[in-house]
PDB file of C-alpha atoms in Angstrom:
ATOM      1  CA  ARG A   1      41.574  66.137-151.310  1.00 39.00           C
ATOM      2  CA  GLU A   2      43.032  67.963-148.344  1.00 43.00           C
ATOM      3  CA  GLU A   3      41.461  67.491-144.978  1.00 46.00           C
ATOM      4  CA  TRP A   4      40.545  71.270-144.707  1.00 46.00           C
ATOM      5  CA  ASN A   5      38.743  72.719-147.508  1.00 52.00           C
ATOM      6  CA  ALA A   6      40.954  73.711-150.299  1.00 51.00           C
ATOM      7  CA  SER A   7      39.008  76.929-151.113  1.00 54.00           C
ATOM      8  CA  LEU A   8      40.038  78.504-147.648  1.00 59.00           C
ATOM      9  CA  THR A   9      42.639  80.869-149.001  1.00 61.00           C
ATOM     10  CA  THR A  10      43.200  83.234-146.076  1.00 70.00           C
ATOM     11  CA  ASP A  11      44.716  82.498-142.661  1.00 72.00           C
ATOM     12  CA  ALA A  12      41.457  83.812-140.974  1.00 70.00           C
ATOM     13  CA  ALA A  13      39.406  81.435-142.962  1.00 71.00           C
ATOM     14  CA  ARG A  14      41.728  78.547-142.135  1.00 71.00           C
ATOM     15  CA  ARG A  15      41.653  79.338-138.327  1.00 71.00           C
ATOM     16  CA  GLU A  16      37.871  79.578-138.502  1.00 73.00           C
ATOM     17  CA  ALA A  17      37.628  76.163-140.159  1.00 75.00           C
ATOM     18  CA  ARG A  18      39.956  74.595-137.593  1.00 74.00           C
ATOM     19  CA  ALA A  19      38.055  76.194-134.580  1.00 75.00           C
ATOM     20  CA  CYS A  20      34.791  74.997-135.978  1.00 79.00           C
ATOM     21  CA  HIS A  21      35.999  71.598-137.007  1.00 76.00           C
ATOM     22  CA  ARG A  22      34.879  72.060-140.745  1.00 77.00           C
ATOM     23  CA  SER A  23      36.304  69.434-142.952  1.00 75.00           C
ATOM     24  CA  GLY A  24      36.727  69.536-146.763  1.00 74.00           C
ATOM     25  CA  ILE A  25      35.798  65.975-146.672  1.00 77.00           C
ATOM     26  CA  SER A  26      32.451  66.256-144.927  1.00 78.00           C
ATOM     27  CA  GLY A  27      29.430  64.778-146.558  1.00 79.00           C
ATOM     28  CA  ILE A  28      28.080  68.218-147.599  1.00 81.00           C
ATOM     29  CA  GLU A  29      31.541  69.172-149.106  1.00 82.00           C
ATOM     30  CA  VAL A  30      31.807  65.849-151.027  1.00 86.00           C
ATOM     31  CA  ALA A  31      28.200  66.263-152.314  1.00 86.00           C
ATOM     32  CA  ALA A  32      29.032  69.755-153.451  1.00 86.00           C
ATOM     33  CA  ASP A  33      32.098  68.538-155.314  1.00 88.00           C
ATOM     34  CA  ILE A  34      30.030  65.869-156.982  1.00 91.00           C
ATOM     35  CA  LEU A  35      27.474  68.477-158.101  1.00 90.00           C
ATOM     36  CA  ARG A  36      30.303  70.649-159.449  1.00 89.00           C
ATOM     37  CA  GLU A  37      31.633  67.806-161.507  1.00 92.00           C
ATOM     38  CA  GLU A  38      28.355  66.696-162.762  1.00 94.00           C
ATOM     39  CA  TYR A  39      27.098  70.178-163.690  1.00 92.00           C
ATOM     40  CA  ARG A  40      30.397  71.658-164.761  1.00 90.00           C
ATOM     41  CA  GLY A  41      29.740  74.790-166.768  1.00 83.00           C
ATOM     42  CA  ALA A  42      25.975  74.444-166.603  1.00 92.00           C
ATOM     43  CA  VAL A  43      25.265  75.298-163.002  1.00 87.00           C
ATOM     44  CA  ASP A  44      27.449  77.272-160.574  1.00 86.00           C
ATOM     45  CA  VAL A  45      27.619  75.280-157.341  1.00 85.00           C
ATOM     46  CA  ARG A  46      28.787  77.278-154.326  1.00 83.00           C
ATOM     47  CA  LEU A  47      29.074  76.173-150.873  1.00 83.00           C
ATOM     48  CA  THR A  48      29.365  78.416-147.941  1.00 82.00           C
ATOM     49  CA  PRO A  49      29.961  76.353-144.836  1.00 82.00           C
ATOM     50  CA  LEU A  50      28.797  78.042-141.642  1.00 84.00           C
ATOM     51  CA  ALA A  51      28.531  74.950-139.382  1.00 81.00           C
ATOM     52  CA  CYS A  52      30.509  75.171-136.193  1.00 82.00           C
ATOM     53  CA  SER A  53      31.199  72.262-133.781  1.00 81.00           C
ATOM     54  CA  GLY A  54      29.638  72.749-130.451  1.00 82.00           C
ATOM     55  CA  ALA A  55      27.263  75.586-131.611  1.00 85.00           C
ATOM     56  CA  GLN A  56      23.742  75.487-130.456  1.00 87.00           C
ATOM     57  CA  SER A  57      20.622  76.751-132.193  1.00 87.00           C
ATOM     58  CA  GLU A  58      20.923  80.153-130.485  1.00 87.00           C
ATOM     59  CA  HIS A  59      24.279  80.680-132.268  1.00 85.00           C
ATOM     60  CA  PHE A  60      22.334  80.400-135.547  1.00 86.00           C
ATOM     61  CA  HIS A  61      19.994  83.342-134.969  1.00 84.00           C
ATOM     62  CA  THR A  62      21.169  85.531-132.030  1.00 85.00           C
ATOM     63  CA  CYS A  63      24.467  84.769-130.264  1.00 84.00           C
ATOM     64  CA  SER A  64      28.095  85.038-131.435  1.00 82.00           C
ATOM     65  CA  TYR A  65      30.292  82.033-131.279  1.00 81.00           C
ATOM     66  CA  ARG A  66      34.077  81.220-131.249  1.00 74.00           C
ATOM     67  CA  GLY A  67      34.320  77.567-132.172  1.00 73.00           C
ATOM     68  CA  ALA A  68      34.780  74.451-129.932  1.00 69.00           C
ATOM     69  CA  ILE A  69      38.088  73.165-131.081  1.00 60.00           C
ATOM     70  CA  GLY A  70      41.467  74.245-129.465  1.00 52.00           C
ATOM     71  CA  ASP A  71      42.389  77.752-128.731  1.00 53.00           C
ATOM     72  CA  HIS A  72      42.374  79.040-132.278  1.00 48.00           C
ATOM     73  CA  PHE A  73      40.007  81.768-131.334  1.00 51.00           C
ATOM     74  CA  THR A  74      41.241  83.621-128.229  1.00 57.00           C
ATOM     75  CA  ARG A  75      40.549  87.225-128.940  1.00 58.00           C
ATOM     76  CA  SER A  76      37.196  88.969-128.638  1.00 59.00           C
ATOM     77  CA  GLY A  77      37.477  89.861-132.362  1.00 58.00           C
ATOM     78  CA  ASP A  78      37.661  86.116-133.133  1.00 65.00           C
ATOM     79  CA  PHE A  79      33.986  85.677-132.283  1.00 76.00           C
ATOM     80  CA  GLN A  80      31.925  84.931-135.381  1.00 78.00           C
ATOM     81  CA  ASP A  81      28.501  86.585-136.015  1.00 82.00           C
ATOM     82  CA  PRO A  82      25.388  84.309-135.754  1.00 86.00           C
ATOM     83  CA  GLN A  83      25.165  82.092-138.721  1.00 87.00           C
ATOM     84  CA  VAL A  84      22.031  83.547-140.070  1.00 88.00           C
ATOM     85  CA  THR A  85      23.823  86.943-140.262  1.00 88.00           C
ATOM     86  CA  ARG A  86      26.625  85.494-142.140  1.00 85.00           C
ATOM     87  CA  MET A  87      24.197  83.704-144.351  1.00 86.00           C
ATOM     88  CA  ARG A  88      22.445  87.058-145.207  1.00 87.00           C
ATOM     89  CA  GLU A  89      25.898  88.570-145.975  1.00 86.00           C
ATOM     90  CA  ALA A  90      26.593  85.507-148.363  1.00 82.00           C
ATOM     91  CA  ALA A  91      23.115  85.768-149.919  1.00 83.00           C
ATOM     92  CA  ARG A  92      23.805  89.491-150.857  1.00 84.00           C
ATOM     93  CA  VAL A  93      26.753  88.520-152.738  1.00 83.00           C
ATOM     94  CA  ASN A  94      25.896  85.248-154.413  1.00 80.00           C
ATOM     95  CA  GLY A  95      22.138  84.568-153.503  1.00 80.00           C
ATOM     96  CA  VAL A  96      20.952  81.477-151.551  1.00 82.00           C
ATOM     97  CA  ASP A  97      19.168  78.575-153.488  1.00 84.00           C
ATOM     98  CA  ALA A  98      19.096  76.156-150.708  1.00 84.00           C
ATOM     99  CA  VAL A  99      20.135  75.636-146.973  1.00 86.00           C
ATOM    100  CA  TYR A 100      21.393  72.347-145.534  1.00 85.00           C
ATOM    101  CA  MET A 101      21.346  72.293-141.819  1.00 84.00           C
ATOM    102  CA  SER A 102      22.410  69.758-139.052  1.00 83.00           C
ATOM    103  CA  ILE A 103      21.298  71.400-136.064  1.00 84.00           C
ATOM    104  CA  GLY A 104      19.984  70.428-132.703  1.00 84.00           C
ATOM    105  CA  GLY A 105      22.488  67.769-131.430  1.00 82.00           C
ATOM    106  CA  ASN A 106      24.350  70.284-129.176  1.00 85.00           C
ATOM    107  CA  ASP A 107      21.124  71.752-127.866  1.00 87.00           C
ATOM    108  CA  MET A 108      20.375  68.143-126.712  1.00 84.00           C
ATOM    109  CA  ARG A 109      23.760  67.945-125.126  1.00 82.00           C
ATOM    110  CA  PHE A 110      24.606  64.845-127.070  1.00 78.00           C
ATOM    111  CA  GLY A 111      28.431  64.963-126.633  1.00 78.00           C
ATOM    112  CA  PRO A 112      28.298  65.442-122.850  1.00 79.00           C
ATOM    113  CA  ILE A 113      25.790  62.695-122.570  1.00 77.00           C
ATOM    114  CA  VAL A 114      27.732  60.255-124.658  1.00 75.00           C
ATOM    115  CA  SER A 115      30.837  61.106-122.643  1.00 78.00           C
ATOM    116  CA  SER A 116      29.121  60.503-119.342  1.00 76.00           C
ATOM    117  CA  CYS A 117      27.719  57.021-120.404  1.00 73.00           C
ATOM    118  CA  ILE A 118      30.903  56.002-121.832  1.00 75.00           C
ATOM    119  CA  GLU A 119      32.735  56.997-118.625  1.00 76.00           C
ATOM    120  CA  GLU A 120      30.100  55.198-116.721  1.00 72.00           C
ATOM    121  CA  ALA A 121      30.582  52.060-118.767  1.00 70.00           C
ATOM    122  CA  LEU A 122      34.409  52.207-118.557  1.00 73.00           C
ATOM    123  CA  LEU A 123      34.253  52.431-114.606  1.00 73.00           C
ATOM    124  CA  GLY A 124      32.445  49.173-114.808  1.00 63.00           C
ATOM    125  CA  GLU A 125      28.992  50.325-113.752  1.00 57.00           C
ATOM    126  CA  GLY A 126      27.458  49.693-117.136  1.00 48.00           C
ATOM    127  CA  ILE A 127      25.239  51.864-119.443  1.00 45.00           C
ATOM    128  CA  ALA A 128      22.196  50.749-117.440  1.00 45.00           C
ATOM    129  CA  GLY A 129      23.568  52.314-114.165  1.00 51.00           C
ATOM    130  CA  ASP A 130      22.474  55.333-112.255  1.00 61.00           C
ATOM    131  CA  ILE A 131      22.811  57.993-115.043  1.00 62.00           C
ATOM    132  CA  CYS A 132      22.151  56.543-118.444  1.00 63.00           C
ATOM    133  CA  GLY A 133      19.054  54.387-118.346  1.00 67.00           C
ATOM    134  CA  GLU A 134      15.277  55.031-118.750  1.00 74.00           C
ATOM    135  CA  GLY A 135      13.995  57.423-116.061  1.00 79.00           C
ATOM    136  CA  THR A 136      17.416  58.668-115.048  1.00 78.00           C
ATOM    137  CA  PRO A 137      18.416  62.384-114.701  1.00 76.00           C
ATOM    138  CA  ILE A 138      19.933  62.210-118.313  1.00 76.00           C
ATOM    139  CA  ASP A 139      16.805  60.711-119.762  1.00 79.00           C
ATOM    140  CA  ARG A 140      14.667  63.383-117.899  1.00 83.00           C
ATOM    141  CA  GLU A 141      16.927  66.284-119.223  1.00 81.00           C
ATOM    142  CA  MET A 142      16.824  64.894-122.787  1.00 81.00           C
ATOM    143  CA  ALA A 143      12.973  64.810-122.635  1.00 87.00           C
ATOM    144  CA  ARG A 144      12.946  68.370-121.249  1.00 88.00           C
ATOM    145  CA  ILE A 145      15.113  69.726-123.947  1.00 87.00           C
ATOM    146  CA  ALA A 146      13.335  67.651-126.512  1.00 88.00           C
ATOM    147  CA  ASP A 147      10.054  69.493-125.473  1.00 93.00           C
ATOM    148  CA  GLU A 148      11.882  72.813-126.129  1.00 91.00           C
ATOM    149  CA  MET A 149      13.268  71.915-129.588  1.00 90.00           C
ATOM    150  CA  PRO A 150       9.942  72.791-131.624  1.00 91.00           C
ATOM    151  CA  GLU A 151      10.253  76.382-130.163  1.00 92.00           C
ATOM    152  CA  ARG A 152      13.905  76.558-130.992  1.00 89.00           C
ATOM    153  CA  TYR A 153      13.410  75.282-134.558  1.00 88.00           C
ATOM    154  CA  GLY A 154      10.588  77.897-134.904  1.00 89.00           C
ATOM    155  CA  ARG A 155      13.052  80.676-133.912  1.00 88.00           C
ATOM    156  CA  ILE A 156      15.368  79.366-136.652  1.00 88.00           C
ATOM    157  CA  ALA A 157      12.538  79.276-139.138  1.00 87.00           C
ATOM    158  CA  ASP A 158      11.605  82.859-138.176  1.00 87.00           C
ATOM    159  CA  ALA A 159      15.252  83.937-138.757  1.00 86.00           C
ATOM    160  CA  LEU A 160      15.392  82.350-142.156  1.00 85.00           C
ATOM    161  CA  GLY A 161      12.236  84.105-143.120  1.00 82.00           C
ATOM    162  CA  GLY A 162      12.539  86.240-146.226  1.00 77.00           C
ATOM    163  CA  LEU A 163      15.822  84.550-147.094  1.00 79.00           C
ATOM    164  CA  LEU A 164      14.389  81.726-149.116  1.00 73.00           C
ATOM    165  CA  PRO A 165      11.158  79.582-149.130  1.00 66.00           C
ATOM    166  CA  SER A 166      11.084  76.837-146.469  1.00 67.00           C
ATOM    167  CA  ARG A 167      10.843  74.188-149.211  1.00 74.00           C
ATOM    168  CA  TYR A 168      14.610  74.776-149.800  1.00 82.00           C
ATOM    169  CA  VAL A 169      15.730  74.389-146.131  1.00 84.00           C
ATOM    170  CA  TYR A 170      16.901  70.784-145.619  1.00 82.00           C
ATOM    171  CA  LEU A 171      17.346  69.345-142.049  1.00 80.00           C
ATOM    172  CA  SER A 172      19.714  66.484-141.501  1.00 78.00           C
ATOM    173  CA  GLN A 173      18.958  64.070-138.661  1.00 71.00           C
ATOM    174  CA  TYR A 174      21.625  62.894-136.222  1.00 65.00           C
ATOM    175  CA  PRO A 175      21.947  59.168-135.777  1.00 63.00           C
ATOM    176  CA  ASN A 176      21.113  58.247-132.250  1.00 64.00           C
ATOM    177  CA  PRO A 177      22.910  55.084-131.076  1.00 64.00           C
ATOM    178  CA  LEU A 178      21.586  55.613-127.644  1.00 65.00           C
ATOM    179  CA  ALA A 179      17.976  54.997-128.449  1.00 71.00           C
ATOM    180  CA  ASP A 180      15.863  52.019-129.571  1.00 73.00           C
ATOM    181  CA  ALA A 181      13.475  52.032-132.533  1.00 73.00           C
ATOM    182  CA  ALA A 182      10.692  53.649-130.357  1.00 78.00           C
ATOM    183  CA  GLY A 183      13.229  56.431-129.372  1.00 73.00           C
ATOM    184  CA  ARG A 184      13.500  55.262-125.887  1.00 74.00           C
ATOM    185  CA  PRO A 185      16.983  55.238-124.233  1.00 69.00           C
ATOM    186  CA  CYS A 186      18.769  51.911-124.581  1.00 67.00           C
ATOM    187  CA  ARG A 187      19.263  50.116-121.325  1.00 66.00           C
ATOM    188  CA  GLU A 188      22.705  48.871-122.619  1.00 62.00           C
ATOM    189  CA  VAL A 189      24.909  49.780-125.580  1.00 57.00           C
ATOM    190  CA  GLU A 190      27.594  47.331-126.782  1.00 60.00           C
ATOM    191  CA  LEU A 191      30.978  48.826-126.946  1.00 52.00           C
ATOM    192  CA  VAL A 192      33.248  47.495-129.592  1.00 50.00           C
ATOM    193  CA  ARG A 193      36.316  45.757-128.018  1.00 42.00           C
ATOM    194  CA  TYR A 194      39.586  45.682-129.724  1.00 36.00           C
TER     195      TYR A 194
END
C-alpha cells in the first residue's frame, strides 16, 4: 500500500493529505481496509479522513486550518474549513454512521512539551530539571489546559449534535509516556540509546 491514501486522486486532495500528515497506513485506514475486505459486497465501507496534524479542538468546530507539515498550503484559499463543516458536507453526500476522533493532544501542547523535555535531557539537565518535573511550569500549564478540556469536548459534542447519536462517536486516547500510572508527570524518562 502506498504511504499516502491511494484514493486521493486529485492534486488538491494529495496536497491536503501531505499538509495534514495523513497516511494511507494509519491505524484507521488499515481498519477501514480490513472492514472493506471482510464485508466486501455486503457493506459499503467509506472513510473520509479529516484529521490534520497540529490542529486543535477549535479547528474542529469554528476555525479554519491550513495543516502543519511543510509549505504545501501557502495561499489563503488553501485553508480548510472547520472539520465539522466538512463532515456535514460528507454526510449530505454519503451519510455518517460513525465518527472516530483522536483529538486533544495538540490542545495539551503535547508536541512542544515533549520537544522541550527532550531538549532539556539532551543538554544534560535531565528530565527532572527545571521545566519537566512535577510542580514545574509545564506541569502547571498541562493541569490548566486539562481543566479546560471538558468544556472543549463539550463544544465538540455540541457541534456534532444532530449529525449522529453520540453512541457512534469514538474517541481515541493518546498514549502518554510522560506520566506514571496515576497520571502524574514522570520525574525521569529513559531515552533509548543506540
